[in-house]
Coordinates of C-alpha atoms in Angstrom, one line a residue:
X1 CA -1.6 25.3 33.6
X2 CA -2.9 26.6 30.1
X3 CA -6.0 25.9 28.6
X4 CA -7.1 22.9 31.1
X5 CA -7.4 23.7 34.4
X6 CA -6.5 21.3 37.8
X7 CA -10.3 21.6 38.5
X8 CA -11.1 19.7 34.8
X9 CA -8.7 17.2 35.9
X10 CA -10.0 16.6 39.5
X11 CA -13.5 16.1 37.8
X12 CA -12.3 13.3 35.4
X13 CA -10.5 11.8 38.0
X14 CA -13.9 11.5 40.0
X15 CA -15.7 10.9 37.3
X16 CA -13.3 7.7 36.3
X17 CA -13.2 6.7 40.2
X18 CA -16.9 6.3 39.8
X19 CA -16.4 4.1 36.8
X20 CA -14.2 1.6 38.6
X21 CA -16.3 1.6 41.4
X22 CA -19.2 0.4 38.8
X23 CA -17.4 -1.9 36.7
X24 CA -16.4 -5.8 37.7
X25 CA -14.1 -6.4 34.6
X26 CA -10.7 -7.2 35.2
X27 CA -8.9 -5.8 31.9
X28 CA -11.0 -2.6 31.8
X29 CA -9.8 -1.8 35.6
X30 CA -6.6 -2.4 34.5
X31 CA -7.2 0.8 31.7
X32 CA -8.8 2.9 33.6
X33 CA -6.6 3.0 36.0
X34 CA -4.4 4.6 34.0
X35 CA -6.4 7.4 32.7
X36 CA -5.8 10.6 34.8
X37 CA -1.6 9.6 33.8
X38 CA -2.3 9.7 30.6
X39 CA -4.9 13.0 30.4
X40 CA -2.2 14.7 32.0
X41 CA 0.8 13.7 30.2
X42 CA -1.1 14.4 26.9
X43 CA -2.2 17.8 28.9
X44 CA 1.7 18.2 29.2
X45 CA 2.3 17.3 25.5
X46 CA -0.1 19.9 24.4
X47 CA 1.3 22.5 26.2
X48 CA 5.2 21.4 25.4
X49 CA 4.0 21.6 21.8
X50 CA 1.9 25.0 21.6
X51 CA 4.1 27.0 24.1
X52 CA 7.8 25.7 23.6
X53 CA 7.8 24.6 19.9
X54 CA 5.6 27.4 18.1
X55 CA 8.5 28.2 15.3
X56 CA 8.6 24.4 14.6
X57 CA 4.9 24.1 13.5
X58 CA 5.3 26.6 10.4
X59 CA 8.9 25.6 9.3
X60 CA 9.2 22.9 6.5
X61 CA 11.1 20.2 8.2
X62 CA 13.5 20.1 5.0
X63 CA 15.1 23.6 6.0
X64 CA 15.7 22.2 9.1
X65 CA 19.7 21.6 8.6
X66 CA 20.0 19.1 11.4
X67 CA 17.6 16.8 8.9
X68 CA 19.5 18.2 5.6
X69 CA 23.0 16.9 7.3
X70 CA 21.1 13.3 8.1
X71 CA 21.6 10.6 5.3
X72 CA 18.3 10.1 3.9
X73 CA 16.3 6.5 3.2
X74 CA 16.9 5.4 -0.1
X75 CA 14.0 4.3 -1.9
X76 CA 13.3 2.5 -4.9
X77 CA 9.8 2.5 -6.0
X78 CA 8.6 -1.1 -7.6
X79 CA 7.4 -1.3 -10.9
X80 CA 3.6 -2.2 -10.8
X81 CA 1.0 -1.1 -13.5
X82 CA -0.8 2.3 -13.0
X83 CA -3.9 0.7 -13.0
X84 CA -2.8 -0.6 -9.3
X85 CA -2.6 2.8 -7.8
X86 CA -3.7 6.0 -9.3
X87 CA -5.8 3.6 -12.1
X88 CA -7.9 2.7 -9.2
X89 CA -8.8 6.1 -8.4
X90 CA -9.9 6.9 -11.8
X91 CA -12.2 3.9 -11.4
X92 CA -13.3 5.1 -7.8
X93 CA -14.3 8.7 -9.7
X94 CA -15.9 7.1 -12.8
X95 CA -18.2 4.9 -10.1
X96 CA -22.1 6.2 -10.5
X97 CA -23.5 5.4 -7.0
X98 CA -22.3 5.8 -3.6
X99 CA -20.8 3.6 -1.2
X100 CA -23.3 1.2 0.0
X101 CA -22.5 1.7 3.6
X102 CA -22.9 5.0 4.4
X103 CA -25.8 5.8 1.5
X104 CA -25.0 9.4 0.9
X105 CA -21.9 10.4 -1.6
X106 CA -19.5 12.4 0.2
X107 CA -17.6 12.5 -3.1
X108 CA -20.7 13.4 -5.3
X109 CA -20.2 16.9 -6.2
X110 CA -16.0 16.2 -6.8
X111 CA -17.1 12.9 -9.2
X112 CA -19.5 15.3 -11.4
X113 CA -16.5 17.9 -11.5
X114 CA -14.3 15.6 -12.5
X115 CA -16.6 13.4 -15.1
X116 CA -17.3 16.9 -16.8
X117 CA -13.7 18.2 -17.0
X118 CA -11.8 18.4 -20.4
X119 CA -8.9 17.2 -19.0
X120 CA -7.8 14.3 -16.3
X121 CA -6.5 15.3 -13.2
X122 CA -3.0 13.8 -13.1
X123 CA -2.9 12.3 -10.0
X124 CA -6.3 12.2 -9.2
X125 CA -7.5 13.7 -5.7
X126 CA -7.9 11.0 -2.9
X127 CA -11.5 10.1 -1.9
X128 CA -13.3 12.7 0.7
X129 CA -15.1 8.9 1.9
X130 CA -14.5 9.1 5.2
X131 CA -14.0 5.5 5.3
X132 CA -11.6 5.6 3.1
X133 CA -10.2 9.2 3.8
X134 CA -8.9 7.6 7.2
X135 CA -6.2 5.3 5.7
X136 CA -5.0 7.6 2.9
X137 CA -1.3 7.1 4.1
X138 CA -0.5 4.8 0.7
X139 CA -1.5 8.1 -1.5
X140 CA 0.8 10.5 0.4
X141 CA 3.8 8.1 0.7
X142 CA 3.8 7.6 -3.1
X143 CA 3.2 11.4 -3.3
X144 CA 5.6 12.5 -1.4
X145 CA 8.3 10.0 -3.5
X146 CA 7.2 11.5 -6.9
X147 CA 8.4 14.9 -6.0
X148 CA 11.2 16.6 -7.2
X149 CA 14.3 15.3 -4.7
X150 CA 14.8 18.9 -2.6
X151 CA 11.1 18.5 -1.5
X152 CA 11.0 14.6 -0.3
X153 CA 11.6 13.2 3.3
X154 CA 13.5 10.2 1.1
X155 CA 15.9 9.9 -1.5
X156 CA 14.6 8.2 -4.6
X157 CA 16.5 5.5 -6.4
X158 CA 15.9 4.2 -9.8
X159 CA 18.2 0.6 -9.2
X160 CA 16.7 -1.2 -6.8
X161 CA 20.4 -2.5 -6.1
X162 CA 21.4 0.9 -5.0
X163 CA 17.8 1.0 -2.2
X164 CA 17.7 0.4 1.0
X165 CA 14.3 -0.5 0.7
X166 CA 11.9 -1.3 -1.6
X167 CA 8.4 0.8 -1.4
X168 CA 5.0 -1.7 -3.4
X169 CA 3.0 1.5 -4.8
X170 CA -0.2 -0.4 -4.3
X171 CA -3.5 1.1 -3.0
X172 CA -4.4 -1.6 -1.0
X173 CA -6.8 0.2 1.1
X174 CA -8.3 2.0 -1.9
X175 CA -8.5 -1.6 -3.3
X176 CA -10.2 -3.3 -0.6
X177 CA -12.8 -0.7 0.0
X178 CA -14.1 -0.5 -3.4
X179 CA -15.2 -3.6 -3.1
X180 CA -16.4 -3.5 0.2
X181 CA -18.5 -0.1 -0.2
X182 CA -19.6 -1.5 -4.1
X183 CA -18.9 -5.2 -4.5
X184 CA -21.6 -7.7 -3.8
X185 CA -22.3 -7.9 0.1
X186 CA -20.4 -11.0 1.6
X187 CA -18.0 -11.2 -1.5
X188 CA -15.3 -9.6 0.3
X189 CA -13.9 -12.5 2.1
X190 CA -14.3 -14.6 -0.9
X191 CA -12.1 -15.3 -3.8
X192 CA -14.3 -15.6 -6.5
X193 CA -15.7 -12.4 -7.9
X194 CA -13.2 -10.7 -6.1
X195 CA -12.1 -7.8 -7.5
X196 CA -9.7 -6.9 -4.7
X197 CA -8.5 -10.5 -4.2
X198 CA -7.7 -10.6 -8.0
X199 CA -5.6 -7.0 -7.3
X200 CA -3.9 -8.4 -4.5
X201 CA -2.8 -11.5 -6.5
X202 CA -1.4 -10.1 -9.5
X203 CA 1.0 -7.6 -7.0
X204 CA 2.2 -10.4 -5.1
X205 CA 3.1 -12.5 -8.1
X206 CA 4.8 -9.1 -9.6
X207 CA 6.4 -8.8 -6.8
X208 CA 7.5 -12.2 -5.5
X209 CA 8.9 -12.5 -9.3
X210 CA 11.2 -9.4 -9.3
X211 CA 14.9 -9.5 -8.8
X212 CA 15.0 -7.4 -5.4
X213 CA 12.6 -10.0 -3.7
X214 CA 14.3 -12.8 -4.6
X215 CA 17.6 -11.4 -3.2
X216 CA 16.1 -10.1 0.2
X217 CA 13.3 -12.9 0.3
X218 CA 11.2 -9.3 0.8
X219 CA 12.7 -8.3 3.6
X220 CA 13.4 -4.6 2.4
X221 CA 10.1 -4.4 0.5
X222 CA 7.2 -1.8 2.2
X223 CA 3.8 -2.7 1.9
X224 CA 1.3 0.0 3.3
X225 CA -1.4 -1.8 4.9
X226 CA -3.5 0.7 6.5
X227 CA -6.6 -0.6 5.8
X228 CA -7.3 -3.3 8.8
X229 CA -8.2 -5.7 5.8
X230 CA -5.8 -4.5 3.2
X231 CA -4.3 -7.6 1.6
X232 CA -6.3 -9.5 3.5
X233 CA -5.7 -12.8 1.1
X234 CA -2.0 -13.0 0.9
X235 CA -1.0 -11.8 3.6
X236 CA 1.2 -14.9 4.6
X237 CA 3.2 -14.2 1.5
X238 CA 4.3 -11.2 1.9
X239 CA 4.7 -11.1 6.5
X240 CA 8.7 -11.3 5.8
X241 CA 8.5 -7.3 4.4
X242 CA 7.8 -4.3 6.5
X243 CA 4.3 -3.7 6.7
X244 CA 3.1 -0.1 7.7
X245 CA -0.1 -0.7 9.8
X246 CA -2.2 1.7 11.8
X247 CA -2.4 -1.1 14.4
X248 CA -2.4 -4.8 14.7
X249 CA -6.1 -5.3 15.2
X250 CA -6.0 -6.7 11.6
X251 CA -4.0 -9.8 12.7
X252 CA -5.2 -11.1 16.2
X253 CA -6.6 -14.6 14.5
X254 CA -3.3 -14.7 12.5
X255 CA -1.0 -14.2 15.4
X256 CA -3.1 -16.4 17.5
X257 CA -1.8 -19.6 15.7
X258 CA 1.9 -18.1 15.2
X259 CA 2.4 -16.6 18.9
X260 CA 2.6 -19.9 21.0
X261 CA 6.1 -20.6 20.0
X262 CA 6.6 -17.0 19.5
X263 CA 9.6 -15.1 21.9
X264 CA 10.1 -11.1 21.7
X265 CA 13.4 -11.7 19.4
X266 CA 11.7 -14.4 16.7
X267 CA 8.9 -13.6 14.2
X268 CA 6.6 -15.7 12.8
X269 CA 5.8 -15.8 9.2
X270 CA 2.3 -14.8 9.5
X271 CA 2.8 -12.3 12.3
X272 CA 3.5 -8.1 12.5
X273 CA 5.8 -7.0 15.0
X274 CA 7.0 -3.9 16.4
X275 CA 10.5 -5.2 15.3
X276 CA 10.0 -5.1 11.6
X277 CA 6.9 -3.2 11.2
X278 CA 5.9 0.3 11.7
X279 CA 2.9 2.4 13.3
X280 CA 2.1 5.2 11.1
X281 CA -1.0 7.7 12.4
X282 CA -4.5 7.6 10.7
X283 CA -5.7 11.1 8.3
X284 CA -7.1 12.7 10.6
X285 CA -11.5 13.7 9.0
X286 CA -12.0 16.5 11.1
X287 CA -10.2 20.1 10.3
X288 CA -7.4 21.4 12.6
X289 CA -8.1 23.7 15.1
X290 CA -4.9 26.6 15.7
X291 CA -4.5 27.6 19.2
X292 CA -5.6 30.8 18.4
X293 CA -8.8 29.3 17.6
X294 CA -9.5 27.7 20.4
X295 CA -12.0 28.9 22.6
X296 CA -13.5 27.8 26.0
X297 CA -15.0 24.2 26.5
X298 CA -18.2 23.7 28.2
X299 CA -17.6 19.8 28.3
X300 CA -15.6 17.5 30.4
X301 CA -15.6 14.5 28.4
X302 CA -16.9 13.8 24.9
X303 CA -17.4 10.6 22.9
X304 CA -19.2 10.0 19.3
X305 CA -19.4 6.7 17.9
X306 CA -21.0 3.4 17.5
X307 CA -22.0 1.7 21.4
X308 CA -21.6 -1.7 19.9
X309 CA -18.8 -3.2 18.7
X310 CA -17.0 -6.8 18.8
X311 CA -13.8 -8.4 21.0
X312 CA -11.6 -5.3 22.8
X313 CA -14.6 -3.1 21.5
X314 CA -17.1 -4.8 24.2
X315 CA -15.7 -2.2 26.6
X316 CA -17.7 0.6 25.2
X317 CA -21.0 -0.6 26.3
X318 CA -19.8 -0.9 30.0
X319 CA -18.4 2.6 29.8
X320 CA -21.9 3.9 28.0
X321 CA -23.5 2.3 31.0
X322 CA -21.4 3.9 33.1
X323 CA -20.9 7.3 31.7
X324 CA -24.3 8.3 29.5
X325 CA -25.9 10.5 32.7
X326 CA -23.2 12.0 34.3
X327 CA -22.9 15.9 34.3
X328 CA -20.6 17.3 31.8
X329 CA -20.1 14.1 30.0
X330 CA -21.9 14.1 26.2
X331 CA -21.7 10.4 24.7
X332 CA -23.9 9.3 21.6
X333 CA -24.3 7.3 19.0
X334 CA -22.6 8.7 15.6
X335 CA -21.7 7.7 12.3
X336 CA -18.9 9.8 9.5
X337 CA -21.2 11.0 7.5
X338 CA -22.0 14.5 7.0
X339 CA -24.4 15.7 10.0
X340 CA -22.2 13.5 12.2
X341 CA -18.7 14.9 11.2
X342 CA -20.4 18.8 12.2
X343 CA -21.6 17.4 15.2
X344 CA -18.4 15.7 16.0
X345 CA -16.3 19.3 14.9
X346 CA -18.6 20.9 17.8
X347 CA -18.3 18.3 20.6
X348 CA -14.5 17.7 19.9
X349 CA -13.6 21.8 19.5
X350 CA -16.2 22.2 22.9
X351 CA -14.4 19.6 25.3
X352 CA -11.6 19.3 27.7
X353 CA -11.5 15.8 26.9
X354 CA -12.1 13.2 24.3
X355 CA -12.6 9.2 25.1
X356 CA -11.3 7.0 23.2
X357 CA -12.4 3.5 23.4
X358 CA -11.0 0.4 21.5
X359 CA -13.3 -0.3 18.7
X360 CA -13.6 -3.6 16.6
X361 CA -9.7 -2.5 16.3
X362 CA -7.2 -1.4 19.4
X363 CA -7.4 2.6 17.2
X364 CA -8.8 4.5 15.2
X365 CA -8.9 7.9 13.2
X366 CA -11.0 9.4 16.3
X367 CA -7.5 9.9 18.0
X368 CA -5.9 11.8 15.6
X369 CA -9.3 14.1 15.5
X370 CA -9.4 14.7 19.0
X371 CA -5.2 15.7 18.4
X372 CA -6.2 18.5 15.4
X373 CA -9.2 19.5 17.7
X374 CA -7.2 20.3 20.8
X375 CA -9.6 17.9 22.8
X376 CA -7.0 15.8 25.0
X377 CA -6.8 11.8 24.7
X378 CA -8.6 9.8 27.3
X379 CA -7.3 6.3 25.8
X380 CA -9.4 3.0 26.7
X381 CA -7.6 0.4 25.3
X382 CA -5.7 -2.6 26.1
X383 CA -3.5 -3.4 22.6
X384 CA -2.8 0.1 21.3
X385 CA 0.2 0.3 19.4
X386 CA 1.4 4.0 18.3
X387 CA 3.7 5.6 15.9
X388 CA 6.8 7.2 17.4
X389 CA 7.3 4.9 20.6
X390 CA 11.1 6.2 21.1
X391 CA 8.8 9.3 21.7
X392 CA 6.9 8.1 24.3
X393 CA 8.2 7.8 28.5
X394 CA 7.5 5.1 30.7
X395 CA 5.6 5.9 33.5
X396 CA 4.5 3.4 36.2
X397 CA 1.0 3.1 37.7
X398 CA 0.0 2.2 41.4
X399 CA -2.0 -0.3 40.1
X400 CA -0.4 -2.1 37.1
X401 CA 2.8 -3.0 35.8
X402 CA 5.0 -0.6 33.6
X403 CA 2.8 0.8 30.6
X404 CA 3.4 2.9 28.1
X405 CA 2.2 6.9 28.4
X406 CA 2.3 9.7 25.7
X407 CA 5.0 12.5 25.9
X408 CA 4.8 14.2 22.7
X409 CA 1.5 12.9 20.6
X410 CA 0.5 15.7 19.1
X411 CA 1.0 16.9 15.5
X412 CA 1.0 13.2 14.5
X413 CA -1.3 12.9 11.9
X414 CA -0.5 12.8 7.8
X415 CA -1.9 15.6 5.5

């Protein structure tokens, strides 16, 4: 059965029969019950990928002429000021000292390159900051719309009265983190002194103010909100456009006030939904590993990460509990910086199976990591939301009510 053998499985299965026989909480039951379905049908994605699709992973999807023949998205990019976007990278590179969470400079060596070079690079390069690395969707979505028209997923339009939709070219994740990682500690949910909150002001009034707003009430405008606190200010005005999100972990106090009078066919103003907004995958930090790479794995199960963490999050202390001493399981504390990212490359590339518990959000970038690793998905969490559900079967479970199980999760990741 390739790569993972029957006997791999039969272990997890033990192993995760022994965790329900340890555990009293209702909702992680509920998950775990469900995690041999989805190891294996992420097993049988893997292999469906690697075995029947290998032509497919070195041919550009634009000479594929079912896509050519497809009518593309027209996009019309907004007019905001550079120093919104690319602007706030040339800021990021001109900052002297590193990012006050993680203490060393990832980007060190780059920012002296750069700092000493005749000539500005033009776009600049995205951050290396793993904390920032992770939500560089907004960078490659404007990207990708600057090329020259042969080369985009997406037709470009100048007249926004010719777009189907309208794409905000704001970093808002960029934004946000600069003045979280170098803004004064405890500013961030403030107004005042707010560099980020002053950001996200002047787009909104740009864009509230323009002609294509006004005539769709922003409901054709994109807004990439990676970033679980991108925009966090405004978001209220701008919930009627489509939001691209990495999950909805952002928004649990905001829906909480909206959802009582919710149904699954109305949307409040200050909610996301699955039928406006999109999923789109994390940047995966970690470096892809080809099949003909891989070699054997010593592991069963692998996790690296922090043990505490708040609201769905609370489950990874039961499973640490639970897990820490068993054989073939290695699960430690880690953080992204540099001795941590070799250490996760190792673990990752040396296990038949990576966990992945909800954090202080339902996702994270450790997914798409475990993906380029070849280390298959063990998912622990009950509010996951991912990109590509018309992708994804429905499978049901002895012991819960329909849920959602991945078919074909792999080779999801941007960059």
């Amino acid at each position: 059965m390739g790569r993972c053998s029957h006997n791999a499985i039969g272990k997890l299965n033990e192993l995760f029969f022994c965790v329900r026989q340890c555990t009293t909480v209702g909702s992680m039951k509920n998950s775990l019950s469900l995690l041999l379905s989805i190891s294996f049908l992420s097993l049988v994605s893997l292999l469906l990928l690697f075995k029947s699709r290998p032509a497919s992973l070195h041919t550009p999807l634009l000479q594929n002429s079912a896509f050519r023949s497809q009518t593309r998205l027209k996009v019309h990019v907004a007019d905001l000021p550079r120093t919104l976007n690319y602007g706030l990278l040339d800021h990021y590179w001109s900052l002297s000292g590193p990012d006050s969470r993680i203490g060393a400079d990832p980007d060190g060596d780059l920012r002296a390159f750069l700092s000493s070079a005749p000539r500005r690079s033009n776009p600049p390069p995205y951050p290396e900051n793993p904390l920032i690395k992770q939500y560089s969707a907004e960078y490659w979505l404007l990207r990708d719309l600057e090329t020259p028209e042969e080369s985009s997923v997406a037709e470009r339009v100048y007249d926004w009265r010719n777009a189907d939709v309208v794409f905000v070219p704001f970093f808002a994740t960029l934004s946000a983190e600069m003045e979280l990682g170098w803004g004064k500690k405890g500013r961030f949910i403030k107004k005042d002194g707010n560099g980020d909150y002053l950001r996200q002001r002047e787009v909104v009034d740009r864009i509230r103010r323009s002609e294509a707003w006004k005539r769709s009430g922003g409901r054709d405008h994109v807004f990439v909100l990676t970033d679980p606190v991108a925009m966090w200010h405004v978001r209220a005005e701008i919930s009627p456009a489509v939001l691209l999100v990495v999950d909805f972990g952002g928004w649990y106090k905001l829906d909480a006030k909206a959802a009582k009078e919710n149904s699954s066919s109305i949307i409040q103003h200050t909610q996301v939904s699955l039928l406006k907004d999109v999923i789109v995958p994390y940047t995966h930090l970690l470096p892809r590993l080809h099949l003909v790479e891989d070699q054997p794995r010593h592991s069963l199960l692998y996790f690296k990460g922090a043990r505490h963490r708040h609201r769905g999050g609370l489950v990874r202390e039961k499973l640490w509990n639970v897990l820490q001493n068993e054989p073939d399981v290695i699960i430690e504390e880690g953080f992204p910086n540099a001795s941590g990212r070799e250490q996760s490359i190792r673990g990752m590339r040396g296990s038949e199976f990576c966990l992945h518990p909800a954090g202080d959000t339902p996702t994270s970038c450790r997914l798409f990591d475990a993906i380029s690793s070849l280390c298959i998905p063990v998912v622990v969490s009950d509010h996951i939301e991912l990109r590509s559900r018309e992708r994804w079967i429905t499978q049901n479970s002895p012991s819960s009510s329909q849920s959602m199980m991945p078919f074909d999760l792999v080779g999801s990741s941007i960059a």
